[in-house]
Structure formats: structure tokens, C-alpha cells
XYZ file of C-alpha atoms in Angstrom:
540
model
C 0.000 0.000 0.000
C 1.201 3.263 -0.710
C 0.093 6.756 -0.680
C -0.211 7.432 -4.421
C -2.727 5.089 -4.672
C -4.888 4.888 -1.084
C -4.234 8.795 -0.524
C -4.726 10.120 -3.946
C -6.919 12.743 -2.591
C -5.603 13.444 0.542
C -2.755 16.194 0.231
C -3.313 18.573 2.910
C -3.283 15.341 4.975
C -0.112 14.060 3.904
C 1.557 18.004 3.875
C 0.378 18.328 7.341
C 1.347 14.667 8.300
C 5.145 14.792 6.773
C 5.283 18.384 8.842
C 4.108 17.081 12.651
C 6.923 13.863 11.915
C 9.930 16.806 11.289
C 8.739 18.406 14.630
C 8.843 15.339 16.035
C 12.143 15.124 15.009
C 13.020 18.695 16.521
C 10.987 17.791 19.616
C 13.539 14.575 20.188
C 16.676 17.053 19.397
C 15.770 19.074 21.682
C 14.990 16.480 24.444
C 18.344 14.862 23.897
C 19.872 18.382 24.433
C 18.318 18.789 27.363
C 19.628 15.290 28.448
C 23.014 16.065 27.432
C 22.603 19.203 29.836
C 21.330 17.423 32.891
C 24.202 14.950 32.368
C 26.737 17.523 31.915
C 25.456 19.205 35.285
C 25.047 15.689 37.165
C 29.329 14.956 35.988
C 30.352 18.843 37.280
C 28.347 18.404 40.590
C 30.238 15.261 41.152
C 33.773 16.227 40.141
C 32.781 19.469 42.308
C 32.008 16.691 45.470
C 35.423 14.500 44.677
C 37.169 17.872 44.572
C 35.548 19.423 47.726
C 36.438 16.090 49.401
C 39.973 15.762 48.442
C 41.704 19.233 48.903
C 44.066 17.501 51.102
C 46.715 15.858 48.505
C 48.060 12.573 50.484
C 51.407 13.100 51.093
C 53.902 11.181 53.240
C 53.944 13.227 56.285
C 50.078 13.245 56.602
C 49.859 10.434 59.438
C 46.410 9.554 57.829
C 48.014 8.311 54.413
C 49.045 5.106 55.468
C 46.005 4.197 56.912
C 43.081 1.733 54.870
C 39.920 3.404 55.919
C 42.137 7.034 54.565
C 42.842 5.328 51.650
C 40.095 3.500 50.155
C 38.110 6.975 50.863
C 40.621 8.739 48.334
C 40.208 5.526 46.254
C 36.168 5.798 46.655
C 36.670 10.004 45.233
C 38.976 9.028 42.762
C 36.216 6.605 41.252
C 33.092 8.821 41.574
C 35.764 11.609 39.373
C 36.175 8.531 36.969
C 32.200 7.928 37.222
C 31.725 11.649 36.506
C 34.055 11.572 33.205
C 31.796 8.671 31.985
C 28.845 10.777 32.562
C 30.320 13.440 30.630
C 31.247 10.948 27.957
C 27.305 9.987 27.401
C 26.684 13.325 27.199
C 29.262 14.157 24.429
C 28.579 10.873 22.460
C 24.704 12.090 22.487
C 25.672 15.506 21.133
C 27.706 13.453 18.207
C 25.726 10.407 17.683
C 22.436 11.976 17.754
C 21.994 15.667 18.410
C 24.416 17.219 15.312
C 23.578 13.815 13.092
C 19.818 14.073 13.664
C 19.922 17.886 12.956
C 22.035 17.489 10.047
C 19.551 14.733 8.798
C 16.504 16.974 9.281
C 17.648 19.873 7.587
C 18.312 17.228 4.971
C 14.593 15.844 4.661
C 13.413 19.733 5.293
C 14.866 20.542 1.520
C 13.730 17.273 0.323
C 9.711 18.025 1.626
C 10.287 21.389 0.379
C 11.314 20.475 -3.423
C 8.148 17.283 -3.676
C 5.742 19.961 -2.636
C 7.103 22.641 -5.389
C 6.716 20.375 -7.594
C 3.045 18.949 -6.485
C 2.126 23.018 -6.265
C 3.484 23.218 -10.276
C 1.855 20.047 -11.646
C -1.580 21.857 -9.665
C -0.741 24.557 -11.443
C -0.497 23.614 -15.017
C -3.532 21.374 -14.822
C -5.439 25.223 -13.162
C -4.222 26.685 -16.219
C -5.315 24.185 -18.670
C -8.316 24.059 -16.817
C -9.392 27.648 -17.148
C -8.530 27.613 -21.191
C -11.016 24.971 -21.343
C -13.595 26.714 -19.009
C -12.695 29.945 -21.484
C -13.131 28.014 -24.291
C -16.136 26.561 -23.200
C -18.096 29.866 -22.584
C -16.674 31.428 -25.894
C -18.865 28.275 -27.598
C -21.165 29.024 -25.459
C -21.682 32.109 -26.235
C -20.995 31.789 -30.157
C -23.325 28.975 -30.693
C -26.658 31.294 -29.342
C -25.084 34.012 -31.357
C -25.564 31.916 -34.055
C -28.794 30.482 -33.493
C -30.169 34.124 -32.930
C -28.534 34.984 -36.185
C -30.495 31.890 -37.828
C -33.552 32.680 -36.295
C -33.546 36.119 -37.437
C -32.506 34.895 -41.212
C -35.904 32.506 -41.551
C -37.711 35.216 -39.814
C -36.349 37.597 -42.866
C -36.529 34.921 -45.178
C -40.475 34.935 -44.258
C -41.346 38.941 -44.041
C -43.279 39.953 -47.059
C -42.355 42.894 -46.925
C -38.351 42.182 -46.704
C -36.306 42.237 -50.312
C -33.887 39.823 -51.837
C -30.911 42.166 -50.210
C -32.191 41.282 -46.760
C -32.914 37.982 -47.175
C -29.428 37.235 -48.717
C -27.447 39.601 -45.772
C -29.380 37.866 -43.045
C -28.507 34.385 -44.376
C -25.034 35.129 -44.884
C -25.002 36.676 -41.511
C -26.452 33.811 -39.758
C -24.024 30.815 -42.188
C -21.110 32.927 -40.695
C -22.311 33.048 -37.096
C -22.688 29.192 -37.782
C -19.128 29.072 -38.593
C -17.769 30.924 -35.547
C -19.552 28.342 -33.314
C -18.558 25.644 -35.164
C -14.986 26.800 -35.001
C -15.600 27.681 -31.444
C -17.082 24.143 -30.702
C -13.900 22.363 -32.072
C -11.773 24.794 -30.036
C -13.485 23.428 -26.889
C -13.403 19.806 -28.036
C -9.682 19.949 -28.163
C -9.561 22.315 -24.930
C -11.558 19.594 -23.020
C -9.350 16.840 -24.738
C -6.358 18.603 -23.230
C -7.802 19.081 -20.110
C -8.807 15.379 -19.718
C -5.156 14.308 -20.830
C -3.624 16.263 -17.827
C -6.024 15.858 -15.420
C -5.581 11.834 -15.938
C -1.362 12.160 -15.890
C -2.121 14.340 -12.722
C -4.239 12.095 -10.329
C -2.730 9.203 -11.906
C 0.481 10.054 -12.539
C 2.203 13.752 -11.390
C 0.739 13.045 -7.889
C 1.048 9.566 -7.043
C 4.878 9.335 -7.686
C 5.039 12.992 -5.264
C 3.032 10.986 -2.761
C 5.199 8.272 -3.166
C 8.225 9.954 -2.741
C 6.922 11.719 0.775
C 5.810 8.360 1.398
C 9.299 7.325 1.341
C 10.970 10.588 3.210
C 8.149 9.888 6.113
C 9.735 6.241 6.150
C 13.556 7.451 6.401
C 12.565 9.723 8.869
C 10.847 7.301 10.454
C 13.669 4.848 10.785
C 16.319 7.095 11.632
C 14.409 8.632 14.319
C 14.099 5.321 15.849
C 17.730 4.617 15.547
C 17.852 7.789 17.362
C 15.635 6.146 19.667
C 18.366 3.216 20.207
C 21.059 5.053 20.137
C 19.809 6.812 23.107
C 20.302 3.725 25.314
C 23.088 2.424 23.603
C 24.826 5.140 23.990
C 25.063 4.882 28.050
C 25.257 0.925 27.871
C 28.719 1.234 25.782
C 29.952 3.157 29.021
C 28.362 1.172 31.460
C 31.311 -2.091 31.587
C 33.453 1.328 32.692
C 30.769 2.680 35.358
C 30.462 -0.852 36.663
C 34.528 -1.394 36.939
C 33.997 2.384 38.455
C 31.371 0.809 40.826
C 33.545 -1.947 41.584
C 36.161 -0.001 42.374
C 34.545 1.477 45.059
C 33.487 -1.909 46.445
C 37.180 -3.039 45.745
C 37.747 0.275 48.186
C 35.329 -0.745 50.940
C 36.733 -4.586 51.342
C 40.129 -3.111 51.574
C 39.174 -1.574 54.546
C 41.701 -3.789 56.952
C 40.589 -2.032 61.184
C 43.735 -4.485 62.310
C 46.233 -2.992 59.621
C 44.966 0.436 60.269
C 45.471 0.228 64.339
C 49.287 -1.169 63.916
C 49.965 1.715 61.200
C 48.617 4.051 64.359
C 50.678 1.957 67.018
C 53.760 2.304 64.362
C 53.035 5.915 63.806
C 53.006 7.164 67.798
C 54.724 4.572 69.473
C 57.129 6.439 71.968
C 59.190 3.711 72.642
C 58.997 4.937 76.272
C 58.817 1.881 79.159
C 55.747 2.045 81.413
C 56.695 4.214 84.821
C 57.233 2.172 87.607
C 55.934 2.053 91.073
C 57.522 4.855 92.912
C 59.344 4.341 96.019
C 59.629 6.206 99.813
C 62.385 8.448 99.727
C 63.410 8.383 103.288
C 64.589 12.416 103.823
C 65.794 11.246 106.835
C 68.188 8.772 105.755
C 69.935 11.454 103.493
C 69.619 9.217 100.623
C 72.087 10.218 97.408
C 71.437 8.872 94.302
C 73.823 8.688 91.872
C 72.775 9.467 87.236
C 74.381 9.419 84.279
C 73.733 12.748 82.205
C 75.541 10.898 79.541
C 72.953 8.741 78.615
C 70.909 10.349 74.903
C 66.783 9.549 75.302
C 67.480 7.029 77.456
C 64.863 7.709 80.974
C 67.235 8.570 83.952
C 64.715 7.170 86.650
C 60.941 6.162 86.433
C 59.643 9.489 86.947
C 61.300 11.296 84.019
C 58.719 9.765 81.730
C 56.375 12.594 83.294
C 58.407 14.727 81.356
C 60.703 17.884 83.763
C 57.200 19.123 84.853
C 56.102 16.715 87.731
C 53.897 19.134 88.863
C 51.984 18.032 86.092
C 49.771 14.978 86.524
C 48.727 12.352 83.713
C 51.442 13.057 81.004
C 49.495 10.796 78.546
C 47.433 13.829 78.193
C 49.304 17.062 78.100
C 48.148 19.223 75.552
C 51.379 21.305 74.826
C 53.583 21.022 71.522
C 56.864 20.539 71.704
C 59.420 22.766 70.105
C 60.626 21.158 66.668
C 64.434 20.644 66.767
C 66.980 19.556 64.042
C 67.775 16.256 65.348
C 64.376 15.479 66.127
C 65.323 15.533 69.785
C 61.579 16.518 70.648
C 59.831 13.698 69.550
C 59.665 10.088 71.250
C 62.528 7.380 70.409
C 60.434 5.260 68.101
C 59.028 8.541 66.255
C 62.600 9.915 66.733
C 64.315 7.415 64.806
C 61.674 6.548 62.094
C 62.393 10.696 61.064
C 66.203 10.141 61.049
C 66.345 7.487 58.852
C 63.752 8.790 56.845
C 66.091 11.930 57.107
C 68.837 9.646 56.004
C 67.377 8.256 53.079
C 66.726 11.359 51.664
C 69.874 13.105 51.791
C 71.643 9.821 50.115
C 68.929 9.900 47.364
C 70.395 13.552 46.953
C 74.097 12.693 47.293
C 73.302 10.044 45.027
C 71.828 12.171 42.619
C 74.581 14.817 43.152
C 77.009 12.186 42.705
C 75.353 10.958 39.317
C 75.563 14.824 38.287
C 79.437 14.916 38.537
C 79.804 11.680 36.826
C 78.184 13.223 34.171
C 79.832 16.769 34.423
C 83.045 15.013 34.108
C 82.451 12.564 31.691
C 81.300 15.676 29.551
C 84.630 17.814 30.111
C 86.674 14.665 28.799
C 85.121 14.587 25.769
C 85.092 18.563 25.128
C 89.062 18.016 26.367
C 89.062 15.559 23.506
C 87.214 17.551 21.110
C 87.956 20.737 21.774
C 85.057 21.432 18.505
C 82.608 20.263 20.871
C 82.263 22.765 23.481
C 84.808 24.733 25.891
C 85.599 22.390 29.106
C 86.026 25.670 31.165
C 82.281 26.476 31.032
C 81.825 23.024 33.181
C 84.275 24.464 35.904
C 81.682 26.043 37.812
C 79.513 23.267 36.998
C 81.555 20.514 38.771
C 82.733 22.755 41.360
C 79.188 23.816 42.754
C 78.251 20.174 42.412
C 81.654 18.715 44.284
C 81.022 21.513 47.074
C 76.967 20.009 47.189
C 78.807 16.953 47.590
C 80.639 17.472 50.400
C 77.817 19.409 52.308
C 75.394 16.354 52.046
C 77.910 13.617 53.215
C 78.440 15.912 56.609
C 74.765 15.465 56.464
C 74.679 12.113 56.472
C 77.643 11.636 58.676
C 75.801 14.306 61.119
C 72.377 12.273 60.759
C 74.527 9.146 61.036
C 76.543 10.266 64.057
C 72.782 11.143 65.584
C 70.802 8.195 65.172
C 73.223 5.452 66.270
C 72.970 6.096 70.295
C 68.790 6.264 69.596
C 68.977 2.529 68.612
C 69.188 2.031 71.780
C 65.929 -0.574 71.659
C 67.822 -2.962 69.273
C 68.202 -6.383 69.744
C 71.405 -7.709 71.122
C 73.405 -8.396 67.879
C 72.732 -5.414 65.973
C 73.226 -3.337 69.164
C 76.064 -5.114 69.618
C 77.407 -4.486 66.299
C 76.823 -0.886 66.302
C 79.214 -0.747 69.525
C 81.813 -3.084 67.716
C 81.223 -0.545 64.529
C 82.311 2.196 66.918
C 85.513 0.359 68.721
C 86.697 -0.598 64.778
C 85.881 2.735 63.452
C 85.149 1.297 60.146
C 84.542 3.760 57.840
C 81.308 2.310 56.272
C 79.869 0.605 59.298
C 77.912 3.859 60.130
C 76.265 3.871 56.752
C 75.866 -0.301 57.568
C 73.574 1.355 60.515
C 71.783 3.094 58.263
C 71.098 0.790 55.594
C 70.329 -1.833 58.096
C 67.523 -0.067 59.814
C 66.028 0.948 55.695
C 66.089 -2.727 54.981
C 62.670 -2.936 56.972
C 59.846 -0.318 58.423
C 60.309 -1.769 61.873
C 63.831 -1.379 61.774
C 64.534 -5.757 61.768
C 66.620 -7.139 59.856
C 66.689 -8.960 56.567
C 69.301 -11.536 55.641
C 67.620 -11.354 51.759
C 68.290 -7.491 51.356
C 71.420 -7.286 52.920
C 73.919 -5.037 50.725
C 77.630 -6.736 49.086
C 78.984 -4.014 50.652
C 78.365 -4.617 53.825
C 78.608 -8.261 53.790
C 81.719 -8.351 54.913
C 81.835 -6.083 57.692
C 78.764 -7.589 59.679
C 80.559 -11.090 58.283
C 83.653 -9.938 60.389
C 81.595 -8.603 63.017
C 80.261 -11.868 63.447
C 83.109 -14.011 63.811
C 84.493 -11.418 65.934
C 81.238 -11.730 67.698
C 81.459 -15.240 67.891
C 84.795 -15.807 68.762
C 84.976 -13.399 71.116
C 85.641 -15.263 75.078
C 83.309 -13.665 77.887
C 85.356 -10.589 78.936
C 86.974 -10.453 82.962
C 84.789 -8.019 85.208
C 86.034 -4.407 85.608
C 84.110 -3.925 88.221
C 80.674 -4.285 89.938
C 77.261 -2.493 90.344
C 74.140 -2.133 92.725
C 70.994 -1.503 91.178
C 69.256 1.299 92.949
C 65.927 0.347 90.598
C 64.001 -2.428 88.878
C 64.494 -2.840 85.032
C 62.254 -5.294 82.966
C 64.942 -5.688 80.544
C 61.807 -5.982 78.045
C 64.082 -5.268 74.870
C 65.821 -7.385 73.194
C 69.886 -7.666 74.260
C 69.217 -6.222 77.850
C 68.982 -7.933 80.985
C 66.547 -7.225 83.731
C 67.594 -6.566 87.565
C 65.645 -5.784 91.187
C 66.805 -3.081 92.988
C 69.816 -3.834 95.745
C 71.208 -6.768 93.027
C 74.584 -6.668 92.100
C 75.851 -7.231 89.041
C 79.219 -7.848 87.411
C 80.556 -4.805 85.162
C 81.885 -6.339 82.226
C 82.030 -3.362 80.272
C 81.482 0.279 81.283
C 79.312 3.036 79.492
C 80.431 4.307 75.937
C 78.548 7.530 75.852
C 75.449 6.095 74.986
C 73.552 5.162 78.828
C 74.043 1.697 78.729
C 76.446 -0.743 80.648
C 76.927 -4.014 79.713
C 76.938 -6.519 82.964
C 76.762 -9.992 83.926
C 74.967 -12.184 86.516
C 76.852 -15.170 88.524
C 74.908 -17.546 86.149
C 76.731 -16.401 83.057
C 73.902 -14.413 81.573
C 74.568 -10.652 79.998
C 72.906 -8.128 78.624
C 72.869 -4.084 78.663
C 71.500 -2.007 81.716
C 70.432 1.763 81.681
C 73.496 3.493 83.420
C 71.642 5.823 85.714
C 69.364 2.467 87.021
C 73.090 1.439 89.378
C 75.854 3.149 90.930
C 78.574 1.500 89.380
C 82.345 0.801 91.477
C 84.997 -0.252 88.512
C 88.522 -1.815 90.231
C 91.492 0.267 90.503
């Protein structure tokens, strides 16, 4: 079925019909724009929200970084900013796919419409004009044909007058033969008018028209189709992104289960662990026995009696809870001994990433002078002077870092076990002139400062390899003397040795600088004992 043939009479229907379905069209543009606006909106609000919600940039000193319920947050932002460029996408692929290609297409069919109706409007025209010839010719026959029959009428009316001569009788009949001819003449005229007329009017309705009607028929059924691929597209369009918004989803759930609450508490115990021992009980000082104790100011962050974990203030009660921040120092001398040496070998590491990177620098500052020595066409060597002289003096400036960082961090180790502690103090006696930087790389080999027989360095290999058969070999040492405890010690970390107070205790080797003693019970055992816990008397 077709419109040629069912709707032959019908063209204001099918001109208003083919009209309302390229509205339609415009109506669905402008919907999709809309869409594409709300979507646009929806993706700024939410990279707006993931921005609002992650002005802080994670950084290593932010003590919330490390932990999982911190993290998987930034993750969960990071994925609704990833969710809000695939709502953005939808948008933009709508605009392409099927706001410019639907336009495009419209303005298309809009011309096409435009030239079938000219030429419907034409044919109507030319079969009006032959029309109104025939209609012209027509009344002209009309009107010559009673022209003539008055003109015959009044000849026999002549012909029959007594009292008319031969001269009338002969004008009127000539008169009336010619008017006779005119209509005749005018009769054919008409024949072949109407003869005409029928001949168009027949190639219009059956013809002109049908194959117009047709051929909007057609246009209405292109416009048809590609509006509902319009129609598709509109979905398809956000399924293609959805495998992304669903990995985006995912992501967020991947976020949630990586939420570990036992990982996140030992980050916080690793963070702010003072590496302080509990206060003990106190004891009666007897004022009337005169007691004198004896300390050790030589000892670095090592406690010089129970109380001075409350900190110089003892007016204070409840130190766990002061409020009052401590002045920041160079050597990080104002934060606790855990905290304290985590920041000097974080120190540590970077200043040899820089000395490395220096060093790397005048490598290849002096590599490049050879050649321009070589090839003197190549450049002047003497513009590298100041080069590798500002570079060499950076040099030197970052290993008296080191050595300074270095020099601070070995008597904070204090809480090492026996063996390393050990070593450090053999390091010292030797002097070895890489066993400092042995220190430093072996509390970098792990977070918690143990140590890894995997990552240990060639380089060092042989010192702590010599350390330990001088370790090994080495025959318990003869007393030097003898001390009292005047308090308890748990000896809680590993490579000290715990005592009650009034116990004495062998001196086998007497305080380097550092606050510890090393001493040894009747039954053999040793270990290291805070200085200013005993009054020590060495034999003369």
C-alpha cells in the first residue's frame, strides 16, 4: 500500500502529516539536548564533590596516608571523578551520535519536503491553467453557438417577411451561415480544450501526484527509521559506558573490602609509638636517711629514673594527656625514640637519594669535560668548571649530612636487639669507615627497623661477616668492676637484661657515651643495663 494510490486525494493530509513527523524530530533534538545538559550538570556536581572532598593531597607526612579506611576513601573520590568523566562521555557521544547527526539529517529531509511539494504546487498549477482555457473556451462556444442560433432565427424570420427584399434575405442568411461558422470553429476549439484538459487531469491524479506521494511516502519512512535509531542510540549510547561505570562501581566496592581495622590500628601503634617503658611504682624516699642517688647525664633519650617519663614538669599529673607542643628541633630531639628514629632514617634516606643524585651529576659533568678536552670542537671544558665545582662543594655538604644524621641516630637505637646493638658498639671500637652507613642501611632494609638476611647489601657483607666471627669468637670478657641496682628494670628489649633493685651485678664493660652498661649475673647471663638504674664501682 502506498500513498499514491490509497491517498490520492488526501494532500493537505499528507503536507500536514510529513510536517508534525519533522517536529517530532526537533521535539527529540531538543529532548536529547536537554539530556546532554542534565548529564553535563550531574558529571560537574560530582567532580565538584570528589574535589571538595579531596583538597588535602596525600602526602607522606600526613599520618592519615598510610592508613586503609584514609585510603580506600581517596580511592572511593577518585572513582566517583572517573564515574563523573563517563557521565560526561554519554553526554558528548549524544551531542555526536544523535543531536548534530539528527539535525544534520533533518535539515536534509526539510529541503527534500520542500522540493516534492514545489513540484506537487506546479503540476496543480499547469492542470489550473489548462483548466481555465477549457472553461474559457467553453463559454466562448457558449456564447458563439446562441449568437448563431439568434442569427439563424432572425434569417428565416427575414426569409419569411413579405415585406423584406432579396438584399435582406441574402445579408441575413449570410449573416447567420457565418455566425454558424464561428460556433462551429468555437465548438472544435473546446473539443480539443476539453481533450487537453482530460489528458492532464488523468497524468495528474494518476500520474504527477502519485509518484510525489510516493516519494513523501518514502521521506516519512527514512525519517521514520532514523528517528528510531535515534531512539536506540539513546540507550546504547550509556550501555557502551556502562562495563566502565560498573569497573567504576567496583572499584569502590574493591575500596570498601580493603578496609583492613587491624592494619589500620598497627599503622597508628607504628606511627606514635614512643618507645617509652611504662613508669614504675615509685618508692619512699626516706629524707631522713639522706639518701644520694647517683645518674648518668651521659645517657641520649634514654629515661634517667621512672619518673622522668612525666616529662621535667612533675607538677603536672597524667602526662598521657598534656596538651602542649613541643618545640621542633633539628635532630628530632623533641619527639619520642620510636618517632625519633623513624624521622632520622627517613632523614637519612633522603639526603643519600640527593648525594646520590649529586654524585650521578658529577659523573656526568666530568664525563662531559673529557670529551670537550678531547674535542675541543665540541664545546669549551672551562664552562663546566663552575659546573663541577658547585656540584663537588653540594657533595661534600650532604655527606656531613649524612655523617651528622649518622653520628645522631646510632645512640637512639638504643631498643635494638642484642646483635645489631652489639654491632653498632663493635662498629664504633673498629671505626670502620662504612659501618655507620651499615647502621643506616640496616635499619632501611625494613619499616620496623629488623633485619633482613635477603636485602642485605655486598657491601656490607663483609663487615657484619667480620663482626660476626668477631662476635662469635669473642671469650666472655673479665669483670672491671661491679654495680648495685638502685631500681628495677624489665629488661623488656631485646639484648638487655633485667635486675631488682639492691642486686649486684658484674661490670663487664662500662658506658660508651650512649647510657648503657653491659653486665653480667653469677649464672653467666649478659645483657645491657640503663646506666643511671646502678651506681657502678669499677677496680682500681
Amino acid at each position: 500500500m502506498d500513498w499514491g494510490t490509497e491517498l490520492w486525494d488526501q494532500y493537505d493530509i499528507i503536507e500536514k502529516h510529513t510536517q508534525s513527523g519533522l517536529e517530532l524530530v526537533e521535539k527529540y533534538v531538543k529532548f536529547v539536548k536537554e539530556r546532554t545538559e542534565i548529564e553535563q550538570s550531574y558529571a560537574k556536581q560530582l567532580r565538584n564533590l570528589s574535589k571538595k572532598y579531596n583538597q588535602k593531597r596525600s602526602s607522606k607526612d600526613e599520618p592519615d596516608c598510610r592508613l586503609s579506611s584514609y585510603q580506600s576513601f581517596l580511592d572511593i573520590l577518585n572513582e566517583m571523578n572517573d564515574y563523573a568523566g563517563q557521565r560526561e562521555l554519554i553526554a558528548e557521544n549524544m551531542i555526536m551520535n544523535i543531536c548534530i547527526d539528527l539535525t544534520k539529517y533533518l535539515q536534509e529531509l526539510k529541503q527534500e519536503r520542500k522540493t516534492y511539494l514545489l513540484e506537487a504546487k506546479k503540476a496543480q498549477q499547469s492542470l489550473e491553467s489548462t483548466y481555465k482555457q477549457l472553461d474559457n473556451s467553453k463559454k466562448r462556444f457558449e456564447r458563439e453557438w446562441r449568437e448563431a442560433e439568434r442569427a439563424a432565427q432572425y434569417a428565416e424570420k427575414t426569409d419569411q417577411d413579405i415585406n423584406a427584399t432579396k438584399a435582406d434575405v441574402e445579408k441575413a442568411k449570410q449573416q447567420a451561415h457565418m455566425r454558424a461558422c464561428v460556433a462551429e470553429e468555437c465548438k472544435n476549439d473546446y473539443a480539443a480544450h476539453l481533450q487537453k484538459y482530460n489528458k492532464e487531469q488523468n497524468q495528474f491524479y494518476f500520474n504527477d501526484m502519485p509518484i510525489i506521494f510516493n516519494k513523501l511516502q518514502d521521506l516519512d519512512e527514512r525519517r521514520i527509521q532514523k528517528l528510531g535509531q535515534g531512539y536506540i542510540l539513546f540507550s546504547e549510547t550509556e550501555k557502551h559506558v556502562m562495563p566502565i561505570i560498573g569497573k567504576c562501581l567496583e572499584g569502590i566496592t574493591k575500596a570498601g573490602t580493603n578496609v583492613n581495622e587491624k592494619n589500620d590500628t598497627m599503622v597508628i601503634i607504628e606511627q606514635n609509638k614512643s618507645g617509652f617503658e611504662r613508669p614504675g611504682d615509685l618508692e619512699f624516699e626516706d629524707y631522713s636517711q639522706g639518701i644520694n642517688r647517683a645518674s648518668s647525664d651521659s645517657s641520649l633519650s634514654t629515661p634517667k629514673g621512672p619518673l622522668d617519663l612525666l616529662g621535667k614538669n612533675k607538677s603536672k599529673n597524667f602526662w598521657l594527656f598534656k596538651r602542649s607542643k613541643p618545640t621542633v628541633t633539628e635532630d628530632f630531639s623533641h619527639l619520642p625514640p620510636e618517632q625519633r628514629r623513624k624521622r632520622l632514617q627517613q632523614k637519612l634516606e633522603e639526603i643519600s637519594k640527593e648525594l646520590q643524585k649529586e654524585a650521578d651529576q658529577s659523573e656526568a659533568l666530568g664525563k662531559m669535560k673529557d670529551v670537550y678536552e678531547k674535542n675541543p670542537q665540541m664545546g669549551d671544558p672551562a664552562i663546566l668548571t663552575t659546573q663541577i665545582s658547585q656540584t663537588s662543594q653540594n657533595i661534600e655538604r650532604l655527606r656531613g649530612e649524612l655523617n651528622k644524621y649518622e653520628v645522631i641516630l646510632c645512640p637512639v637505637l638504643y631498643s635494638l636487639d642484642r646483635r645489631t646493638f652489639s654491632f653498632i658498639r663493635y662498629a664504633f671500637r673498629k671505626k670502620c669507615c662504612c659501618s655507620i652507613s651499615y647502621v643506616s642501611w640496616f635499619f632501611f632494609s625494613s619499616p620496623d627497623g629488623a633485619h633482613s638476611d635477603e636485602s642485605t647489601p655486598d657491601a656490607s657483607q663483609a663487615i657484619y661477616a667480620e663482626f660476626d666471627d668477631d662476635f662469635e669468637d669473642e671469650e666472655p670478657a673479665s669483670p672491671i668492676g661491679k654495680c648495685t641496682a638502685m631500681y628495677n628494670f624489665p629488661g623488656a628489649s631485646e639484648g638487655t637484661i633485667s635486675m631488682e633493685e639492691g642486686e649486684v651485678l658484674a661490670v663487664v664493660e662500662e658506658d660508651k657515651g650512649d647510657g648503657w652498661t653491659r653486665v653480667r649475673r653469677q649464672n653467666g647471663d649478659e645483657g645491657y643495663i640503663p646506666t643511671s638504674y646502678v651506681t657502678i664501682t669499677l677496680n682500681k
